[in-house]
Coordinates of C-alpha atoms in Angstrom, one line a residue:
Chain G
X18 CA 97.2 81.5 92.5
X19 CA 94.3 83.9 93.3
X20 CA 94.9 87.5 93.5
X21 CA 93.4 89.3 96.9
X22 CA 91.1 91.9 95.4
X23 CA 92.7 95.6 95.1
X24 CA 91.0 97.8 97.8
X25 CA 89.8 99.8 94.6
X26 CA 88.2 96.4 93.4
X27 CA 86.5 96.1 97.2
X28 CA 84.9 99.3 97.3
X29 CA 83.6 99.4 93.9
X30 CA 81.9 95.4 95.0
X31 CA 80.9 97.4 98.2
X32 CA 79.4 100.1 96.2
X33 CA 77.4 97.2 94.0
X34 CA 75.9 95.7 97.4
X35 CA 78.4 93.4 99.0
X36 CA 78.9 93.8 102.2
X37 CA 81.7 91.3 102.4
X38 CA 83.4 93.4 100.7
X39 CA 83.3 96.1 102.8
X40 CA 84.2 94.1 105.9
X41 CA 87.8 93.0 104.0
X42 CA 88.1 96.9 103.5
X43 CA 87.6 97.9 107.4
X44 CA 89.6 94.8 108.4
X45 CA 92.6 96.3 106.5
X46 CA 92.3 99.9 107.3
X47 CA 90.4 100.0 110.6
X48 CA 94.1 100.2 112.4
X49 CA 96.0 102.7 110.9
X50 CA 93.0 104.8 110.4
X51 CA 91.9 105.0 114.4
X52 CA 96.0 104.8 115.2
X53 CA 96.1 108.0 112.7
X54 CA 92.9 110.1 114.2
X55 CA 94.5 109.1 117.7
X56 CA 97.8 110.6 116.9
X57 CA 96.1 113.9 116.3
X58 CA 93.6 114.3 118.7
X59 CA 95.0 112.5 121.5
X60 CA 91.4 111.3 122.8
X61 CA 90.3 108.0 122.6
X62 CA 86.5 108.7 123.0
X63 CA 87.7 111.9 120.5
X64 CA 89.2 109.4 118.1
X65 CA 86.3 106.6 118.0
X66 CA 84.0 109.4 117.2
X67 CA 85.9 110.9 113.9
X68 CA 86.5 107.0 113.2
X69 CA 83.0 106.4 112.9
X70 CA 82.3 109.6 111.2
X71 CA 85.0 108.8 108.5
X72 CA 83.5 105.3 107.8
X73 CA 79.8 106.4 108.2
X74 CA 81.4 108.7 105.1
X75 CA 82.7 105.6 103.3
X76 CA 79.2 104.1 103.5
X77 CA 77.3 107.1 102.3
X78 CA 79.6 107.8 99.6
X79 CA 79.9 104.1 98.1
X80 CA 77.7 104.7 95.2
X81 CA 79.7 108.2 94.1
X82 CA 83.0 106.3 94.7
X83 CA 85.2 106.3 91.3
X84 CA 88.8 104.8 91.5
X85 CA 90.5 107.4 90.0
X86 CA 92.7 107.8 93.3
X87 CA 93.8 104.9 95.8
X88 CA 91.7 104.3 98.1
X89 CA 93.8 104.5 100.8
X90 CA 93.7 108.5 99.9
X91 CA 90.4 109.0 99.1
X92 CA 89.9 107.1 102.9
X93 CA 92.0 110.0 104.3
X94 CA 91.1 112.3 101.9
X95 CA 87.5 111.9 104.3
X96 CA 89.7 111.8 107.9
X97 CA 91.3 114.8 106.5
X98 CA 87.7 116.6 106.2
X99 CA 86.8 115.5 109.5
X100 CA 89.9 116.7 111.1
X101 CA 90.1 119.9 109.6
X102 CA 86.7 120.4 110.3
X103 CA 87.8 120.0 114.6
X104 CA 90.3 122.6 113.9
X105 CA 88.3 125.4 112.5
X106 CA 85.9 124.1 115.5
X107 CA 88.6 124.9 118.1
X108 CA 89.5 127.5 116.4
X109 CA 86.3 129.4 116.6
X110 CA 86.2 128.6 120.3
X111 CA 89.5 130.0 120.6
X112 CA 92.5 127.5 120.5
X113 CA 93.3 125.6 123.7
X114 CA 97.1 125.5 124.8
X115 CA 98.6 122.2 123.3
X116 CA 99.3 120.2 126.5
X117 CA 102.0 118.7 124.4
X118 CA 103.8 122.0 124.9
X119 CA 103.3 122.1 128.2
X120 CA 104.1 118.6 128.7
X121 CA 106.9 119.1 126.8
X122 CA 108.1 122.7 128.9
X123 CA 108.5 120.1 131.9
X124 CA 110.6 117.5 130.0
X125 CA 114.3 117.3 131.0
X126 CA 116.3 118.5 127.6
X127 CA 117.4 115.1 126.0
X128 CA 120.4 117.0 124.0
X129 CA 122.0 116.9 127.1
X130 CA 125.3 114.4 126.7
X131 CA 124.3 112.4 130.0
X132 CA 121.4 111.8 128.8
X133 CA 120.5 108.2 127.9
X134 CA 117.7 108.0 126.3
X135 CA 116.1 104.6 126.6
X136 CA 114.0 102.9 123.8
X137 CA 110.5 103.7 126.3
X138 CA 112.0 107.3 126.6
X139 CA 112.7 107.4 123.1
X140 CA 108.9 106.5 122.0
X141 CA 108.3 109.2 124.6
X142 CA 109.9 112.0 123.3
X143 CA 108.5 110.9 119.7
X144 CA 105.4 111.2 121.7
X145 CA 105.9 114.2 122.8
X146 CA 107.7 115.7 119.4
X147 CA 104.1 114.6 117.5
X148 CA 102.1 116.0 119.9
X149 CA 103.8 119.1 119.7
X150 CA 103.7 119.5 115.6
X151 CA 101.3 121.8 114.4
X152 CA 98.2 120.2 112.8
X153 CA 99.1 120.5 109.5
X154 CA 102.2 119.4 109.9
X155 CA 101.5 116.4 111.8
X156 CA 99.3 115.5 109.2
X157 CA 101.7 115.3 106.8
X158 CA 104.7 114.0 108.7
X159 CA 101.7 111.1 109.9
X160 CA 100.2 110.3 106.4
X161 CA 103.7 110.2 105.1
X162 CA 105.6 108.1 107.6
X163 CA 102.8 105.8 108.6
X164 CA 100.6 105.5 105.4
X165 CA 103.5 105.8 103.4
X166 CA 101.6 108.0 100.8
X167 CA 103.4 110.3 97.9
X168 CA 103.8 113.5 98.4
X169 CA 101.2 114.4 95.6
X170 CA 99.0 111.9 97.3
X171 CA 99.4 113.7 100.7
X172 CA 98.4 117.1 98.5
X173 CA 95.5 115.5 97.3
X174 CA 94.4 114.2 101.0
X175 CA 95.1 117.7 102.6
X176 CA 93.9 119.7 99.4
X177 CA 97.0 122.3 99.4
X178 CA 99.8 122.1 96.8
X179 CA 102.9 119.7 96.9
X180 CA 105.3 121.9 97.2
X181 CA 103.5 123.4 100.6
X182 CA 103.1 119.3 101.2
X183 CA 107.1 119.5 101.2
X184 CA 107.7 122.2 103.0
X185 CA 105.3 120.8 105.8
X186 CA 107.2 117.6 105.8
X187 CA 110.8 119.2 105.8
X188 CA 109.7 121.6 108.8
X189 CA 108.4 118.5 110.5
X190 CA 111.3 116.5 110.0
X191 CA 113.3 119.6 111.3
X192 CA 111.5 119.3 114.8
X193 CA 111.3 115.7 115.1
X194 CA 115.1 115.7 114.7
X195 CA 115.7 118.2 117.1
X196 CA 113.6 116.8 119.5
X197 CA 115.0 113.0 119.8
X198 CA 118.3 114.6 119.0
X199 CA 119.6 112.5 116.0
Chain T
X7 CA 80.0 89.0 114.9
X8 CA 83.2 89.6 112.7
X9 CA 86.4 90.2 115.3
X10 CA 89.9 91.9 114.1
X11 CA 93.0 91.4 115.1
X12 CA 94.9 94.1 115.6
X13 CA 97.5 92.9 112.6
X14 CA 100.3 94.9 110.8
X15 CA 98.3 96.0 107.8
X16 CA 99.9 94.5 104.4
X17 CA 102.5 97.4 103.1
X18 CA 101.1 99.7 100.9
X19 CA 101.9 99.8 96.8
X20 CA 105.7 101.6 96.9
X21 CA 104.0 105.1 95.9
X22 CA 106.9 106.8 97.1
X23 CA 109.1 105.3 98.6
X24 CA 110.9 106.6 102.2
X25 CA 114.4 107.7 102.6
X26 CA 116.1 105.9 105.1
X27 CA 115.6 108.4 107.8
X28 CA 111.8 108.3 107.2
X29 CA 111.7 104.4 107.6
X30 CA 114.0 104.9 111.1
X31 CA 110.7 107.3 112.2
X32 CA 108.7 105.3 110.4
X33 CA 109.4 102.1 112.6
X34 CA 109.3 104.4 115.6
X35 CA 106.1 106.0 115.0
X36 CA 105.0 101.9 114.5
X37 CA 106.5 101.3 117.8
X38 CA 104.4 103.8 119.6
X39 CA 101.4 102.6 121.5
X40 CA 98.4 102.6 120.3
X41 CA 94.6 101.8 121.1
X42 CA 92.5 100.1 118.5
X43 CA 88.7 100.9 118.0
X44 CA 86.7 98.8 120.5
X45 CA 85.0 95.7 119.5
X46 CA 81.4 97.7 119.6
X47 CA 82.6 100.4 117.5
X48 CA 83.3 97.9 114.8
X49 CA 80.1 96.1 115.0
X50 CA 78.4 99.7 115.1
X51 CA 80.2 100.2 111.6
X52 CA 80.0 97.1 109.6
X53 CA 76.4 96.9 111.2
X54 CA 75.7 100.5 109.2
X55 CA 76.9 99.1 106.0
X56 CA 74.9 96.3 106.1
X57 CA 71.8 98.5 106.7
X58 CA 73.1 100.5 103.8
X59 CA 73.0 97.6 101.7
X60 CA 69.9 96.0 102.6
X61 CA 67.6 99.7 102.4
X62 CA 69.3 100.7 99.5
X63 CA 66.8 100.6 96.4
X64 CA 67.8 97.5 94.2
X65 CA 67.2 97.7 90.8
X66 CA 64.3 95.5 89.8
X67 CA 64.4 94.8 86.0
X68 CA 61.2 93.1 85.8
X69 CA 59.3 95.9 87.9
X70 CA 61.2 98.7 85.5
X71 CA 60.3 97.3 82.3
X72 CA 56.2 96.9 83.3
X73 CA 56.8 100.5 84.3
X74 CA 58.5 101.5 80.8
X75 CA 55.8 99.5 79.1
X76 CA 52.8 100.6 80.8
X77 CA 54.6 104.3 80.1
X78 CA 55.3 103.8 76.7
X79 CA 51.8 102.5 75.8
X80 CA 50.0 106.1 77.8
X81 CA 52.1 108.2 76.0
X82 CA 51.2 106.3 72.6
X83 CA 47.5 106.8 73.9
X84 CA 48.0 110.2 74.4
X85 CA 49.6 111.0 71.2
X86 CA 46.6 109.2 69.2
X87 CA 44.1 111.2 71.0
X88 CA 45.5 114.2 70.1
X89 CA 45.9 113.7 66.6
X90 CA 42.4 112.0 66.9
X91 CA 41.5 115.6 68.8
X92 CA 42.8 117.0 65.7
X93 CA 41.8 115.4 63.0
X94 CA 38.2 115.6 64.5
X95 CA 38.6 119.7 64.8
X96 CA 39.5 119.6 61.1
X97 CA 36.9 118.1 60.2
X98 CA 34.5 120.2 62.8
X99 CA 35.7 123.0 60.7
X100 CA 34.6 121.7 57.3
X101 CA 31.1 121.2 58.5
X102 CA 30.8 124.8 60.2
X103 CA 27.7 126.7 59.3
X104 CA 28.3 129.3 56.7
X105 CA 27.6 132.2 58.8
X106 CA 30.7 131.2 60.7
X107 CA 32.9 130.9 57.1
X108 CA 32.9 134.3 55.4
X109 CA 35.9 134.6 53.2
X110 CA 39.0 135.0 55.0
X111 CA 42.6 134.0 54.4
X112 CA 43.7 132.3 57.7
X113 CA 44.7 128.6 57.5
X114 CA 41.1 127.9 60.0
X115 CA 39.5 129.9 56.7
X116 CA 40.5 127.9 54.2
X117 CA 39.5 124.8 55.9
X118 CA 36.1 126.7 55.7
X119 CA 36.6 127.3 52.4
X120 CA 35.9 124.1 51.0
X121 CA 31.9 124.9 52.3
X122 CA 29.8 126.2 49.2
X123 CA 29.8 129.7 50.8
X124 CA 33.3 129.7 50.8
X125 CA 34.6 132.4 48.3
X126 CA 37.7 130.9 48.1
X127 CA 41.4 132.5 48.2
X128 CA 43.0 129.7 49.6
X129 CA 43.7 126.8 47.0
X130 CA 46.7 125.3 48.7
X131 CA 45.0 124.9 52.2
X132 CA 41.8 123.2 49.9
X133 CA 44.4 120.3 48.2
X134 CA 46.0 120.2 51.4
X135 CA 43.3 119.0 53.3
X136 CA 42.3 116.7 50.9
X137 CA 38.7 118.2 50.4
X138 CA 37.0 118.1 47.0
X139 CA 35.9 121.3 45.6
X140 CA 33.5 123.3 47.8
X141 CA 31.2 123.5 45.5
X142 CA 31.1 119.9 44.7
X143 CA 28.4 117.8 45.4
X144 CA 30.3 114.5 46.6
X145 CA 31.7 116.6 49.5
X146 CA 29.3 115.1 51.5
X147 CA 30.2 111.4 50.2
X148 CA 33.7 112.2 50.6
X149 CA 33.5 113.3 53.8
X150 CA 31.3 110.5 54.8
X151 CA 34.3 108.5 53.6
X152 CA 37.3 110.1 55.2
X153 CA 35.1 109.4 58.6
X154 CA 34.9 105.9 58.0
X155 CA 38.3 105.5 56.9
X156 CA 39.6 107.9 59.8
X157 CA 40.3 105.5 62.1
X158 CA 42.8 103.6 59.6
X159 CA 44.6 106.5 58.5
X160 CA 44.5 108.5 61.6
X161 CA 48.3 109.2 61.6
X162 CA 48.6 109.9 57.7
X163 CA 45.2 112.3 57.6
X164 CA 46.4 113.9 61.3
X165 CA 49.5 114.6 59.5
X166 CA 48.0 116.7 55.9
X167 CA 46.0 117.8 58.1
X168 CA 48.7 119.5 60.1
X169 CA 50.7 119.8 57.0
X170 CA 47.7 121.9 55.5
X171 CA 47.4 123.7 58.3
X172 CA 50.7 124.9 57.9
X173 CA 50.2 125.6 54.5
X174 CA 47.0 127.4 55.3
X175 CA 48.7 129.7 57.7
X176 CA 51.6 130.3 55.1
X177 CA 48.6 131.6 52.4
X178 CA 47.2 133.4 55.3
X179 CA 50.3 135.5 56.3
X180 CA 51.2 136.3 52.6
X181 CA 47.9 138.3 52.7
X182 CA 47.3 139.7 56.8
X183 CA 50.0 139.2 59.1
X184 CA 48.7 137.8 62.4
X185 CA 46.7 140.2 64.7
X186 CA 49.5 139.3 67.3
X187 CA 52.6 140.1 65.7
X188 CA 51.9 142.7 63.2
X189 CA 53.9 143.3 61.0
X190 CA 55.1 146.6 60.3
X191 CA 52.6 148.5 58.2
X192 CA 55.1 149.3 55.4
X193 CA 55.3 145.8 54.8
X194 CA 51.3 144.9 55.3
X195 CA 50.4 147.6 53.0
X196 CA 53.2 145.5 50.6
X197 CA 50.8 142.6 50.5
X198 CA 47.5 141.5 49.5
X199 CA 45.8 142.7 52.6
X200 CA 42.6 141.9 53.9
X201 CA 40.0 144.5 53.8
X202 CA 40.6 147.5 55.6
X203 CA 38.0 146.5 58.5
X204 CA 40.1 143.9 59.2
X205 CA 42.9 146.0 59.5
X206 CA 41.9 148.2 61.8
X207 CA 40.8 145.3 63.7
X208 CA 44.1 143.8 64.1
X209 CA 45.3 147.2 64.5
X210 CA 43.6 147.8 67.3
X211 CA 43.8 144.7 68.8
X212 CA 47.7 144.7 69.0
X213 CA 49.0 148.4 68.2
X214 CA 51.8 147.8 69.2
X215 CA 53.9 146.9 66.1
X216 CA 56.8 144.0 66.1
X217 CA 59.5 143.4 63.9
X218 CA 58.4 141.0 61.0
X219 CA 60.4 138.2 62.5
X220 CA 60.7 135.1 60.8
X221 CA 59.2 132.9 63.6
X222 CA 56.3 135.0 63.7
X223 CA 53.8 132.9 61.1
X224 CA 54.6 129.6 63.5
X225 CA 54.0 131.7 66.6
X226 CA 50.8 133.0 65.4
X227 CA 48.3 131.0 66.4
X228 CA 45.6 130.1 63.6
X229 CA 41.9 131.4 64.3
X230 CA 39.5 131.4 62.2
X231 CA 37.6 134.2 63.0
X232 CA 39.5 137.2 64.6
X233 CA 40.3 138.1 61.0
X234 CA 37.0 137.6 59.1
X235 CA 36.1 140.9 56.8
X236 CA 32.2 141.5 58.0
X237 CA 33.2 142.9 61.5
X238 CA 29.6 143.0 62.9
X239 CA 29.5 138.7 62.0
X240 CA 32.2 138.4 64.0
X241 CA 31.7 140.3 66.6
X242 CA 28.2 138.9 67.4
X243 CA 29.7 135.6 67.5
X244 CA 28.6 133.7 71.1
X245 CA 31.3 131.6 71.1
X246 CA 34.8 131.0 69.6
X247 CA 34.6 129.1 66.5
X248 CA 36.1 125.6 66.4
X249 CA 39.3 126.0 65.1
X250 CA 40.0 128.5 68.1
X251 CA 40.7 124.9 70.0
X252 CA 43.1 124.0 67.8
X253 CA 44.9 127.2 68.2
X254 CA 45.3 126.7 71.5
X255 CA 45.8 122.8 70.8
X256 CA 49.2 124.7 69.1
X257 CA 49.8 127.2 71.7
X258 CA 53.2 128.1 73.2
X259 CA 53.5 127.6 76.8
X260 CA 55.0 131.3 77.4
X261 CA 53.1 134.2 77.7
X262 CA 55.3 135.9 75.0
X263 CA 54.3 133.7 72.4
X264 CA 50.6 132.9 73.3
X265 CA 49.7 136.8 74.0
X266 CA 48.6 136.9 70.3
X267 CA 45.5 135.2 70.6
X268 CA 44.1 137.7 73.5
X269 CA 44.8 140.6 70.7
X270 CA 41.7 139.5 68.7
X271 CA 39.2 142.2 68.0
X272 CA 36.6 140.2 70.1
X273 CA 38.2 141.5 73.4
X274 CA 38.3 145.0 74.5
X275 CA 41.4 146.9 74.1
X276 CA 42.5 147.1 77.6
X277 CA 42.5 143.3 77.3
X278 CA 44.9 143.4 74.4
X279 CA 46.9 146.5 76.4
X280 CA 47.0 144.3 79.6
X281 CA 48.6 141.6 78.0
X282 CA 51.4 144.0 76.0
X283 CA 52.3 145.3 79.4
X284 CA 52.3 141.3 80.6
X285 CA 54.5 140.8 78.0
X286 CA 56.9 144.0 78.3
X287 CA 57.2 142.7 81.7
X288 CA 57.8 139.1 81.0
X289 CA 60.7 140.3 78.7
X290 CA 62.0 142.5 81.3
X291 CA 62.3 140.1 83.8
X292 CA 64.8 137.8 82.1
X293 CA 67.4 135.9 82.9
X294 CA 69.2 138.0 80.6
X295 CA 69.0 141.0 82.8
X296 CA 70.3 139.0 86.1
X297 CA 73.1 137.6 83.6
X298 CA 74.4 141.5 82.8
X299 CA 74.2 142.7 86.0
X300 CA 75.9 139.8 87.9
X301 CA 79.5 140.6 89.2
X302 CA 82.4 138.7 88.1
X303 CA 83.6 136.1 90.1
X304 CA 86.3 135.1 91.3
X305 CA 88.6 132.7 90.0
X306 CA 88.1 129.1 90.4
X307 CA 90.8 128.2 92.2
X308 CA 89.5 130.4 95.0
X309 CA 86.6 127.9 95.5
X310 CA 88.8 125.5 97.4
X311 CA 89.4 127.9 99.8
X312 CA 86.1 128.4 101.2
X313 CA 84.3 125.9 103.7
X314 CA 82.2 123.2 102.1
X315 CA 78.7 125.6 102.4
X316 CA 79.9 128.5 100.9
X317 CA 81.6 126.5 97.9
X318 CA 78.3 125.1 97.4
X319 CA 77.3 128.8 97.2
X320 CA 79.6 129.9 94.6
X321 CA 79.1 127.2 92.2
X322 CA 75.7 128.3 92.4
X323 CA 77.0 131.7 92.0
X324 CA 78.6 130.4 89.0
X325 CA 75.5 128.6 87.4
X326 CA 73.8 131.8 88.0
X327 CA 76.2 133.6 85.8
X328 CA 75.6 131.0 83.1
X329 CA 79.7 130.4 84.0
X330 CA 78.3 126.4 83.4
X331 CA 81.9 125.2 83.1
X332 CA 83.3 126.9 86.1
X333 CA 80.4 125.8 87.6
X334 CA 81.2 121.9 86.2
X335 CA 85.0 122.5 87.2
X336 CA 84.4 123.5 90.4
X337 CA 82.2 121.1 91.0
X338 CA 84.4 118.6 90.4
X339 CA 86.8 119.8 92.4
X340 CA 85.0 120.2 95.4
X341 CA 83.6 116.4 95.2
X342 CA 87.5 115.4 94.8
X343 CA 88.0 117.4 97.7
X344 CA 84.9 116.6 99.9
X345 CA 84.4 112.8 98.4
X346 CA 81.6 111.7 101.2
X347 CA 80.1 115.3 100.9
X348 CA 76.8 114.9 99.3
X349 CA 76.7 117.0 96.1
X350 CA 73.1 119.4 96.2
X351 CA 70.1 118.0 93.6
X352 CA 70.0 121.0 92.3
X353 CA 73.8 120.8 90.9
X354 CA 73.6 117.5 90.1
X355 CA 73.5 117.6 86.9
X356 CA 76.5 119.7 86.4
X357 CA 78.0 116.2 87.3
X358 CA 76.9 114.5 84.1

């Protein structure tokens, strides 16, 4: 039985000149990576731009790429950049209100016993409960939950120590939990 | 055109595994929906790596090896036409015209030597250079020889030639240190000095005295006749004598070490006081200086903390300091931190 090539494997071919090899890597990460820039900046024309960014990244990097991490967190490793990057941007043009607080501010409170929350309401107020994470949090909490990644693998993404990795996590856990009320 | 379905991703390697709350989320987040990157955006992409591909440089092995060849055979060239240079100024030398060869006791002297008018001090630099007695009448024959010959033995004449060149220089600073680096007049007046005109040549030429430092009789380059003992010869000379090319044949590339040669008693002393303020401020201007001054810096876990620019900055900061392996460290760092960043050409090689 033929083993499918490691993504480490298909970068490293990439890197040697075959292309192939790069379009098996984008097939398998294109999803999670544009479903992971759309989580945090809640734009799709927003989103489509870091996505090409990150993968313009990819390309220029392929002959300075050395497996000595998965790739799957040297790929972030690069959304990470790019996001951070839009932060400090915002920040320097002063930080808009989130609109998932005020989104949220107008939501009935679903703590409240009568309240049956639905599977669509429940997405909703996951929704809302993401949106409303600070950056760095949400980052974590998203690399962790949908990429599955370590916690040292998370510090290496986000360059900031594990134990600030777990308390970023815990604190978004917190919220998340208080929002949907488990 | 390649088109993707918008398919569940294979799960990742267990690299920590989730809790059973984090799966509940986990499946929720999944559950969310969620746009995919249009069908231009991909093509955009995978048509940028395929221009990457095809305008990257490919290595040509054929093309490489003419080019290491064809390199290979200059620089062979080169290095035969300079021995050739060489051994031709040696033998330039041996056929100067006796006015130009009074007795002196640099190595460019005792090739001279070996002329009849050669009152010779220099025995070593004679059976170096394979010449037969100056006085000898099958000089000629034996010279005649050696230039037939000299294209056969290039390498192995170019080499006792340098060898006695070497040695020649050795005789000549055991009696006169060079007119560059002088030597400090205790230890001149210690040796079998040349005559006291010559002295006060050098003396004047360079008074500025250095430390007898052991480098200083292969810094010193090797003319024949800044040191000769009938001033008024040398002085009236028109031109430098032949061996003067092959000083600077051997000359060091800083001014430091080549400001010997301007010392000769041929140029006027400002000359020789212009080029010891050059060097003064040659010497003050070093690195060294920079090095001492600089600030300490910070540590190097700092680095991470500043923007991608201004950790470029400090690693050069760092180099600056000669802190090379803080400046390798964090170098490495920040390319494990910024892995599509490109890393400057200037700090490349801290990567190697």
């Amino acid at each position: 039985m033929q083993t499918e090539p490691t993504d480490e494997a298909l970068m490293l071919a990439y890197g040697r000149g075959d292309a192939s090899a790069f379009e098996s890597l984008y097939g398998k990460h294109r999803a999670p990576l544009f479903r992971y820039l759309l989580r945090h900046v809640r734009q799709q024309a927003l989103a489509e731009e870091f996505f090409q960014d990150v993968w313009s990244g990819v390309i220029r990097a392929r002959d300075r790429y050395k497996p000595e991490a998965r790739f799957t967190t040297w790929l972030y490793q690069i959304a990470s950049n790019r996001l951070t990057d839009h932060w400090r941007a915002q920040q320097r043009h002063g930080t808009p209100v989130e609109d998932g607080e005020e989104r949220a501010a107008r939501e009935p409170d679903p703590s409240t016993p009568d309240h049956q929350l639905s599977k669509f309401e429940q997405q909703r107020q996951l929704q809302l409960a993401l949106e409303e994470l600070p950056p760095e949090q949400r980052e974590v909490l998203l690399l962790r939950l949908e990429q599955e990644l370590s916690l040292e693998e998370i510090a290496q993404v986000t360059g900031v120590g594990r134990e600030t990795v777990k308390s970023r996590l815990r604190y978004a856990m917190d919220k998340l939990r208080a929002r949907l009320g488990t | 055109m390649t088109r993707f379905t918008d398919r569940q991703p294979p799960p990742l390697p267990p690299s920590g595994p989730l809790d059973e709350e984090e799966r509940a989320l986990a499946r929720a987040l999944r559950g969310l929906p969620s746009a995919t990157p249009p069908p231009e955006l991909d093509a955009r992409i995978l048509g940028a790596s395929r221009r990457a591909i095809a305008l990257a440089p490919k290595p040509h092995p054929h093309r490489r090896g003419w080019v290491w060849g064809l390199s290979s055979a200059a620089a062979a060239v080169l290095a035969v036409g300079v021995l050739l240079k060489m051994h031709m100024q040696g033998r330039d030398a041996v056929i100067a015209p006796p006015s130009a060869a009074p007795a002196t006791t640099q190595p460019a002297a005792a090739e001279l030597a070996t002329t009849p008018a050669g009152t010779n001090n220099a025995a070593t630099a004679d059976a170096a250079l394979e010449q037969p007695a100056a006085a000898d009448g099958e000089s000629k024959a034996t010279e005649a020889r050696a230039s037939r010959t000299a294209a056969e033995t290039l390498a192995r004449a170019t080499q006792e030639a340098v060898k006695a060149r070497r040695d020649g220089m050795a005789a000549a600073n055991s009696a006169v240190p060079p007119t560059g680096r002088i030597a400090p007049p205790g230890a001149a007046s210690g040796r079998a000095g040349p005559p006291p005109a010559a002295l006060a040549t050098a003396s004047n030429a360079a008074p500025q005295p250095f430390p007898a430092a052991p480098t200083a009789a292969q810094a010193a380059p090797p003319p024949a006749a800044p040191v000769v003992t009938d001033q008024s010869t040398y002085i009236s000379m028109p031109a430098p004598p032949p061996s003067a090319a092959a000083a600077k044949a051997e000359s060091h590339p800083t001014p430091i070490e080549s400001s010997p040669q301007p010392a000769r008693a041929k140029e006027p002393e400002q000359a020789a006081h212009k080029d010891d303020t050059a060097r003064e401020h040659v010497e003050v201007a070093g690195s060294r200086i920079t090095r001492v001054e600089s600030a300490p810096l910070p540590m190097l876990a700092d680095d991470a903390q500043l923007p991608p620019t201004q950790w470029i900055e400090r690693i050069r900061a760092r180099v600056n300091a000669a802190d090379r392996e803080g400046a390798r460290e964090s170098l490495r760092r920040f390319a494990a931190r910024y892995p599509d960043a490109e890393i400057p050409a200037d700090l490349a090689p801290l990567r190697k």
